[in-house]
Short mmCIF file of C-alpha atoms in Angstrom, two decimals:
data_model
loop_
_atom_site.label_atom_id
_atom_site.label_comp_id
_atom_site.label_asym_id
_atom_site.label_seq_id
_atom_site.Cartn_x
_atom_site.Cartn_y
_atom_site.Cartn_z
CA UNK W 1 -8.58 14.16 9.75
CA UNK W 2 -9.85 12.23 6.78
CA UNK W 3 -9.63 8.48 7.02
CA UNK W 4 -7.34 6.36 4.91
CA UNK W 5 -8.24 6.71 1.27
CA UNK W 6 -7.91 3.29 -0.24
CA UNK W 7 -8.50 2.54 -3.88
CA UNK W 8 -12.14 1.51 -4.44
CA UNK W 9 -11.33 -2.17 -4.92
CA UNK W 10 -9.47 -2.25 -1.60
CA UNK W 11 -12.38 -0.59 0.15
CA UNK W 12 -14.73 -3.36 -0.85
CA UNK W 13 -12.13 -5.97 -0.03
CA UNK W 14 -11.82 -4.52 3.43
CA UNK W 15 -15.55 -4.62 4.05
CA UNK W 16 -17.39 -7.88 3.46
CA UNK W 17 -19.32 -7.44 0.29
CA UNK W 18 -22.52 -9.39 -0.11
CA UNK W 19 -24.17 -7.55 -2.97
CA UNK W 20 -26.62 -9.68 -4.89
CA UNK W 21 -26.85 -8.82 -8.54
CA UNK W 22 -29.76 -9.95 -10.69
CA UNK W 23 -27.88 -13.02 -11.96
CA UNK W 24 -27.55 -14.53 -8.51
CA UNK W 25 -31.20 -13.83 -7.77
CA UNK W 26 -32.10 -15.71 -10.93
CA UNK W 27 -29.78 -18.53 -9.88
CA UNK W 28 -31.65 -18.96 -6.64
CA UNK W 29 -34.88 -19.61 -8.51
CA UNK W 30 -33.35 -22.43 -10.58
CA UNK W 31 -33.57 -26.02 -9.44
CA UNK W 32 -30.38 -27.72 -8.33
CA UNK W 33 -28.35 -29.24 -11.17
CA UNK W 34 -25.87 -32.05 -10.71
CA UNK W 35 -22.57 -30.86 -12.17
CA UNK W 36 -20.88 -33.54 -14.25
CA UNK W 37 -17.21 -32.97 -14.92
CA UNK W 38 -17.02 -34.48 -18.39
CA UNK W 39 -14.80 -33.63 -21.32
CA UNK W 40 -17.70 -32.32 -23.37
CA UNK W 41 -19.99 -29.90 -21.55
CA UNK W 42 -23.65 -30.47 -22.51
CA UNK W 43 -25.12 -27.73 -24.70
CA UNK W 44 -28.19 -27.02 -22.57
CA UNK W 45 -26.33 -27.12 -19.30
CA UNK W 46 -23.56 -24.65 -19.96
CA UNK W 47 -25.30 -21.48 -19.00
CA UNK W 48 -26.69 -23.24 -15.95
CA UNK W 49 -23.39 -24.96 -15.21
CA UNK W 50 -21.59 -21.68 -15.04
CA UNK W 51 -24.16 -20.12 -12.77
CA UNK W 52 -24.40 -23.11 -10.44
CA UNK W 53 -20.67 -23.51 -9.88
CA UNK W 54 -19.50 -22.03 -6.58
CA UNK W 55 -17.53 -18.81 -6.36
CA UNK W 56 -14.02 -19.36 -5.04
CA UNK W 57 -12.45 -16.43 -3.18
CA UNK W 58 -9.16 -15.57 -4.92
CA UNK W 59 -8.35 -12.31 -3.15
CA UNK W 60 -4.99 -11.93 -1.41
CA UNK W 61 -3.55 -15.45 -1.31
CA UNK W 62 -6.83 -17.14 -2.29
CA UNK W 63 -5.46 -18.23 -5.68
CA UNK W 64 -3.68 -21.02 -3.79
CA UNK W 65 -7.05 -22.62 -2.96
CA UNK W 66 -7.13 -26.42 -3.28
CA UNK W 67 -10.44 -25.96 -5.14
CA UNK W 68 -8.53 -24.57 -8.12
CA UNK W 69 -7.09 -27.52 -10.05
CA UNK W 70 -3.93 -27.72 -12.10
CA UNK W 71 -5.87 -29.39 -14.93
CA UNK W 72 -6.97 -28.04 -18.30
CA UNK W 73 -10.41 -26.49 -18.45
CA UNK W 74 -12.34 -23.26 -18.47
CA UNK W 75 -12.67 -20.60 -15.80
CA UNK W 76 -14.36 -17.30 -15.06
CA UNK W 77 -12.98 -14.39 -13.06
CA UNK W 78 -15.22 -12.04 -11.08
CA UNK W 79 -14.23 -8.83 -9.32
CA UNK W 80 -14.79 -8.36 -5.60
CA UNK W 81 -18.36 -7.22 -6.33
CA UNK W 82 -18.91 -10.62 -7.98
CA UNK W 83 -19.30 -9.07 -11.43
CA UNK W 84 -17.93 -11.19 -14.26
CA UNK W 85 -14.74 -9.77 -15.73
CA UNK W 86 -13.31 -12.51 -17.92
CA UNK W 87 -13.85 -16.03 -19.21
CA UNK W 88 -10.72 -17.99 -20.06
CA UNK W 89 -9.53 -21.40 -21.13
CA UNK W 90 -6.30 -22.94 -20.01
CA UNK W 91 -4.04 -25.98 -20.15
CA UNK W 92 -3.48 -25.43 -16.43
CA UNK W 93 -6.25 -23.52 -14.69
CA UNK W 94 -4.31 -22.87 -11.47
CA UNK W 95 -1.39 -21.28 -13.33
CA UNK W 96 -3.66 -19.02 -15.39
CA UNK W 97 -5.66 -17.83 -12.41
CA UNK W 98 -2.48 -17.21 -10.43
CA UNK W 99 -1.11 -15.06 -13.25
CA UNK W 100 -4.32 -13.01 -13.50
CA UNK W 101 -4.17 -12.41 -9.74
CA UNK W 102 -0.56 -11.24 -10.04
CA UNK W 103 -1.22 -8.99 -13.03
CA UNK W 104 -4.65 -7.59 -12.20
CA UNK W 105 -5.13 -7.87 -8.43
CA UNK W 106 -7.87 -5.24 -8.44
CA UNK W 107 -10.04 -7.27 -10.85
CA UNK W 108 -9.60 -10.69 -9.27
CA UNK W 109 -12.08 -11.23 -6.46
CA UNK W 110 -13.62 -14.64 -7.19
CA UNK W 111 -13.31 -17.46 -9.68
CA UNK W 112 -15.36 -20.33 -11.03
CA UNK W 113 -13.58 -23.30 -12.52
CA UNK W 114 -14.60 -26.21 -14.72
CA UNK W 115 -11.80 -28.77 -14.99
CA UNK W 116 -11.87 -30.78 -18.23
CA UNK W 117 -9.18 -33.41 -17.80
CA UNK W 118 -9.28 -35.17 -21.18
CA UNK W 119 -10.20 -32.08 -23.18
CA UNK W 120 -8.80 -31.39 -26.62
CA UNK W 121 -8.17 -27.85 -27.77
CA UNK W 122 -11.51 -27.93 -29.59
CA UNK W 123 -13.31 -29.10 -26.45
CA UNK W 124 -11.81 -26.21 -24.48
CA UNK W 125 -12.69 -23.67 -27.14
CA UNK W 126 -16.26 -24.98 -27.39
CA UNK W 127 -16.70 -24.86 -23.63
CA UNK W 128 -15.23 -21.37 -23.49
CA UNK W 129 -17.53 -20.14 -26.25
CA UNK W 130 -20.57 -21.51 -24.45
CA UNK W 131 -19.67 -19.78 -21.20
CA UNK W 132 -19.10 -16.48 -22.99
CA UNK W 133 -22.41 -16.84 -24.86
CA UNK W 134 -24.20 -17.69 -21.61
CA UNK W 135 -23.02 -14.35 -20.22
CA UNK W 136 -23.93 -12.54 -23.44
CA UNK W 137 -27.53 -13.80 -23.23
CA UNK W 138 -27.83 -13.02 -19.53
CA UNK W 139 -26.38 -9.54 -19.82
CA UNK W 140 -28.49 -8.56 -22.80
CA UNK W 141 -25.74 -8.61 -25.39
CA UNK W 142 -22.46 -7.65 -23.66
CA UNK W 143 -19.22 -9.58 -23.61
CA UNK W 144 -17.39 -9.84 -20.31
CA UNK W 145 -15.18 -6.70 -20.15
CA UNK W 146 -11.93 -8.69 -20.31
CA UNK W 147 -13.07 -10.58 -23.41
CA UNK W 148 -13.80 -7.56 -25.58
CA UNK W 149 -11.54 -7.50 -28.66
CA UNK W 150 -9.50 -4.46 -27.65
CA UNK W 151 -8.83 -5.62 -24.11
CA UNK W 152 -5.31 -7.01 -23.87
CA UNK W 153 -5.05 -7.00 -20.11
CA UNK W 154 -6.03 -10.63 -19.67
CA UNK W 155 -4.20 -12.17 -22.60
CA UNK W 156 -1.52 -14.69 -21.83
CA UNK W 157 1.56 -12.50 -21.71
CA UNK W 158 4.06 -14.65 -23.50
CA UNK W 159 5.71 -11.46 -24.61
CA UNK W 160 7.75 -10.87 -21.49
CA UNK W 161 11.17 -9.24 -21.47
CA UNK W 162 14.19 -11.16 -22.72
CA UNK W 163 14.71 -14.21 -20.58
CA UNK W 164 17.82 -14.21 -18.42
CA UNK W 165 18.93 -16.70 -15.83
CA UNK W 166 18.81 -15.52 -12.22
CA UNK W 167 22.04 -14.57 -10.53
CA UNK W 168 23.27 -17.21 -8.12
CA UNK W 169 25.18 -16.01 -5.09
CA UNK W 170 26.95 -19.33 -4.39
CA UNK W 171 27.89 -22.49 -6.28
CA UNK W 172 25.14 -24.47 -4.59
CA UNK W 173 27.53 -26.54 -2.46
CA UNK W 174 27.25 -24.53 0.76
CA UNK W 175 23.71 -24.89 2.09
CA UNK W 176 24.87 -24.15 5.63
CA UNK W 177 26.47 -20.85 4.80
CA UNK W 178 26.01 -18.37 7.63
CA UNK W 179 24.11 -15.13 7.22
CA UNK W 180 27.33 -13.16 7.64
CA UNK W 181 29.12 -15.17 4.96
CA UNK W 182 26.33 -14.54 2.47
CA UNK W 183 26.27 -10.77 2.93
CA UNK W 184 29.49 -10.03 0.99
CA UNK W 185 28.07 -12.11 -1.86
CA UNK W 186 24.97 -9.92 -1.88
CA UNK W 187 27.22 -6.86 -1.93
CA UNK W 188 29.16 -8.31 -4.86
CA UNK W 189 25.98 -8.80 -6.88
CA UNK W 190 24.91 -5.23 -6.17
CA UNK W 191 28.35 -3.84 -7.01
CA UNK W 192 28.74 -5.71 -10.27
CA UNK W 193 25.34 -5.05 -11.82
CA UNK W 194 23.55 -1.80 -12.45
CA UNK W 195 20.05 -3.00 -11.52
CA UNK W 196 19.39 -6.00 -9.28
CA UNK W 197 15.91 -7.10 -8.24
CA UNK W 198 15.73 -9.53 -5.31
CA UNK W 199 12.46 -11.38 -5.86
CA UNK W 200 10.48 -14.44 -4.86
CA UNK W 201 10.86 -16.83 -7.78
CA UNK W 202 12.27 -16.05 -11.19
CA UNK W 203 11.36 -13.42 -13.73
CA UNK W 204 9.60 -16.10 -15.82
CA UNK W 205 7.89 -17.76 -12.87
CA UNK W 206 7.41 -15.35 -10.01
CA UNK W 207 6.09 -16.78 -6.77
CA UNK W 208 4.29 -13.70 -5.60
CA UNK W 209 2.28 -10.87 -7.10
CA UNK W 210 4.48 -8.15 -5.68
CA UNK W 211 7.64 -9.59 -7.22
CA UNK W 212 5.78 -10.18 -10.48
CA UNK W 213 4.62 -6.57 -10.75
CA UNK W 214 8.10 -5.20 -10.04
CA UNK W 215 9.52 -7.40 -12.81
CA UNK W 216 6.72 -6.21 -15.11
CA UNK W 217 7.53 -2.56 -14.41
CA UNK W 218 11.23 -3.08 -15.16
CA UNK W 219 10.44 -5.10 -18.29
CA UNK W 220 8.04 -2.54 -19.66
CA UNK W 221 10.74 0.12 -19.44
CA UNK W 222 12.95 -2.20 -21.50
CA UNK W 223 15.61 -2.09 -18.81
CA UNK W 224 18.43 -4.56 -18.55
CA UNK W 225 18.27 -5.93 -15.02
CA UNK W 226 19.32 -8.93 -12.99
CA UNK W 227 17.13 -10.98 -10.68
CA UNK W 228 18.04 -13.04 -7.63
CA UNK W 229 15.62 -15.64 -6.31
CA UNK W 230 15.42 -15.31 -2.53
CA UNK W 231 13.53 -18.62 -2.34
CA UNK W 232 16.32 -20.65 -3.95
CA UNK W 233 17.86 -22.19 -0.86
CA UNK W 234 20.36 -24.22 -2.86
CA UNK W 235 22.21 -21.34 -4.49
CA UNK W 236 21.13 -18.52 -2.17
CA UNK W 237 20.88 -20.18 1.26
CA UNK W 238 18.50 -18.34 3.59
CA UNK W 239 18.59 -15.30 1.36
CA UNK W 240 14.98 -14.48 2.23
CA UNK W 241 16.07 -13.80 5.83
CA UNK W 242 19.55 -12.44 5.14
CA UNK W 243 18.20 -9.89 2.68
CA UNK W 244 15.98 -8.38 5.37
CA UNK W 245 18.99 -7.84 7.63
CA UNK W 246 21.23 -6.70 4.81
CA UNK W 247 18.85 -3.97 3.62
CA UNK W 248 17.19 -3.27 6.96
CA UNK W 249 13.96 -3.81 5.02
CA UNK W 250 11.50 -6.50 6.02
CA UNK W 251 9.88 -7.46 2.73
CA UNK W 252 10.63 -8.83 -0.74
CA UNK W 253 10.89 -7.65 -3.53
CA UNK W 254 13.83 -5.28 -3.12
CA UNK W 255 15.36 -3.34 -5.99
CA UNK W 256 18.91 -2.02 -5.98
CA UNK W 257 20.10 0.49 -8.59
CA UNK W 258 23.65 1.80 -8.91
CA UNK W 259 24.55 0.05 -5.66
CA UNK W 260 21.82 1.77 -3.69
CA UNK W 261 18.56 0.43 -2.28
CA UNK W 262 15.81 1.98 -4.35
CA UNK W 263 12.70 0.50 -2.78
CA UNK W 264 10.21 -2.31 -2.47
CA UNK W 265 7.05 -3.01 -4.48
CA UNK W 266 5.10 -0.03 -3.23
CA UNK W 267 7.78 2.53 -4.06
CA UNK W 268 8.81 0.98 -7.38
CA UNK W 269 5.23 0.75 -8.65
CA UNK W 270 4.41 4.31 -7.49
CA UNK W 271 7.50 5.64 -9.29
CA UNK W 272 6.56 3.65 -12.38
CA UNK W 273 3.04 5.06 -12.38
CA UNK W 274 4.35 8.62 -12.01
CA UNK W 275 6.81 8.11 -14.87
CA UNK W 276 9.80 8.58 -12.55
CA UNK W 277 11.18 5.09 -12.60
CA UNK W 278 13.39 5.24 -15.68
CA UNK W 279 15.22 8.30 -14.36
CA UNK W 280 15.99 6.53 -11.13
CA UNK W 281 18.28 4.15 -12.97
CA UNK W 282 20.43 6.73 -14.76
CA UNK Y 1 -12.99 -16.94 11.52
CA UNK Y 2 -13.66 -17.85 15.14
CA UNK Y 3 -14.19 -15.31 17.87
CA UNK Y 4 -10.73 -16.01 19.25
CA UNK Y 5 -9.14 -15.51 15.79
CA UNK Y 6 -10.91 -12.18 15.57
CA UNK Y 7 -9.46 -11.18 18.91
CA UNK Y 8 -5.98 -12.20 17.85
CA UNK Y 9 -6.28 -10.12 14.71
CA UNK Y 10 -7.62 -7.05 16.43
CA UNK Y 11 -4.86 -7.31 19.05
CA UNK Y 12 -2.34 -7.51 16.23
CA UNK Y 13 -3.76 -4.45 14.47
CA UNK Y 14 -3.88 -2.52 17.73
CA UNK Y 15 -0.31 -3.41 18.65
CA UNK Y 16 0.88 -2.22 15.25
CA UNK Y 17 -1.00 1.04 15.71
CA UNK Y 18 0.50 1.60 19.15
CA UNK Y 19 4.03 0.68 18.08
CA UNK Y 20 3.96 3.05 15.14
CA UNK Y 21 2.44 5.89 17.13
CA UNK Y 22 5.01 5.56 19.89
CA UNK Y 23 8.14 5.02 17.83
CA UNK Y 24 7.35 7.68 15.28
CA UNK Y 25 5.71 10.10 17.75
CA UNK Y 26 2.97 10.16 15.15
CA UNK Y 27 0.24 12.74 15.00
CA UNK Y 28 -2.04 10.02 13.62
CA UNK Y 29 -1.87 6.36 12.63
CA UNK Y 30 -4.34 4.23 10.75
CA UNK Y 31 -3.91 0.52 10.27
CA UNK Y 32 -6.56 -1.25 8.25
CA UNK Y 33 -6.88 -5.02 7.99
CA UNK Y 34 -7.65 -5.82 4.35
CA UNK Y 35 -7.87 -9.58 4.29
CA UNK Y 36 -9.77 -10.23 7.49
CA UNK Y 37 -6.90 -12.07 9.17
CA UNK Y 38 -4.24 -9.38 9.50
CA UNK Y 39 -2.09 -10.82 6.74
CA UNK Y 40 -2.65 -7.88 4.42
CA UNK Y 41 -2.86 -4.40 5.85
CA UNK Y 42 -2.91 -0.79 4.73
CA UNK Y 43 -1.15 1.84 6.82
CA UNK Y 44 -1.27 5.61 6.96
CA UNK Y 45 0.99 7.62 9.25
CA UNK Y 46 1.30 11.36 9.79
CA UNK Y 47 4.43 12.36 11.67
CA UNK Y 48 6.84 15.28 11.83
CA UNK Y 49 9.67 12.78 11.92
CA UNK Y 50 9.19 12.21 8.19
CA UNK Y 51 10.35 15.75 7.45
CA UNK Y 52 13.31 15.77 5.06
CA UNK Y 53 13.27 12.00 4.62
CA UNK Y 54 12.94 10.13 1.33
CA UNK Y 55 10.00 7.83 0.63
CA UNK Y 56 12.23 4.81 1.21
CA UNK Y 57 13.46 6.02 4.57
CA UNK Y 58 9.98 6.96 5.72
CA UNK Y 59 8.72 3.48 4.93
CA UNK Y 60 11.74 2.01 6.63
CA UNK Y 61 10.90 3.90 9.83
CA UNK Y 62 7.39 2.50 9.80
CA UNK Y 63 8.62 -1.01 9.04
CA UNK Y 64 11.07 -0.88 11.94
CA UNK Y 65 8.25 -0.04 14.32
CA UNK Y 66 6.34 -3.17 13.27
CA UNK Y 67 9.28 -5.45 12.50
CA UNK Y 68 8.15 -8.27 14.78
CA UNK Y 69 4.60 -8.31 13.41
CA UNK Y 70 6.02 -8.52 9.90
CA UNK Y 71 8.08 -11.59 10.66
CA UNK Y 72 5.19 -14.03 10.55
CA UNK Y 73 1.76 -12.54 11.13
CA UNK Y 74 1.56 -9.78 8.57
CA UNK Y 75 2.31 -11.03 5.08
CA UNK Y 76 2.28 -7.69 3.27
CA UNK Y 77 1.61 -4.01 3.71
CA UNK Y 78 -0.39 -3.49 0.54
CA UNK Y 79 -0.53 0.28 0.78
CA UNK Y 80 1.43 2.72 2.91
CA UNK Y 81 1.05 6.48 3.08
CA UNK Y 82 3.64 8.50 5.01
CA UNK Y 83 2.98 12.23 5.34
CA UNK Y 84 4.41 15.06 7.36
CA UNK Y 85 1.75 17.23 9.04
CA UNK Y 86 2.26 19.89 6.35
CA UNK Y 87 1.81 17.39 3.52
CA UNK Y 88 -1.27 16.01 5.24
CA UNK Y 89 -2.83 19.49 5.43
CA UNK Y 90 -2.23 19.98 1.73
CA UNK Y 91 -3.81 16.67 0.79
CA UNK Y 92 -6.73 16.95 3.16
CA UNK Y 93 -7.43 20.64 3.69
#
């Protein structure tokens, strides 16, 4: 019997990948450079600065690394083969990298970050340009794939679906509500709304990649749906645990349509990719 | 990861494999650790018990077999394939 066929990016994630490309070999021949975290990156140093910064593993939950700051600055994303995919600038590096990991998990293997605390917009743009040009020179004239003009996959997706507040199952005054008392409230939400997605976080600020991608799928079909934040212990006390019992399903996100459990991330995304998802909500 | 962490993870993966095989009377089970610490896994199961069951219910059967592991040790099942023996033959002739 053939072994599990994982997508190529998962195969290399599963096996430790220590490929050295020519850029890292070149890096090893350079002398050590002291990295100064200043607002204006020095002209000469930028190409070297980028190549001497350490790679931070951002696979799986790696985007939570303490080495990724919440400050403004510039960053580079590499796939799991350590090939540069994208150079970005951000007002909050940790938020941008987290969003890339949620949206494009297959492309996000490692990151390099250069915090620039006091940077103006011009400083950030200059720094970004220098990192991109450093890659262009090294690669013999190519932009990082994510930075090519037609590539919209990495752009900051401000164009999300219409914003809607999350459903709240209680009035927030009953933090000690028992599991059994919360269940009828879950049932009510499912009965009163055509599509309900129980997720970690909110549709604007998801807390996990799986929830984020389910919200993306529903948004891209232009569906009108409700969300419930299972991590909001004030309005939905212990919902994370109660939901697992209620649905007899151990993970979040969970999507209900027409009062029936439709599936979790895996099923929803597979249906979306096959073009079957819209029909499921009729 | 220390040697003892490695042992804990491989015990975890093995216990998931055994639980699934036993509870689903599976023809074959593969559990692959993706993240190196058991928190993200991929699972493939071939079992006659999937016959006539929807994708959701098949996944539910697998989840029930590994419910305890999912409570704290395994963070996510990133990929899950659930085939009947007939479906498996078609995919992998």
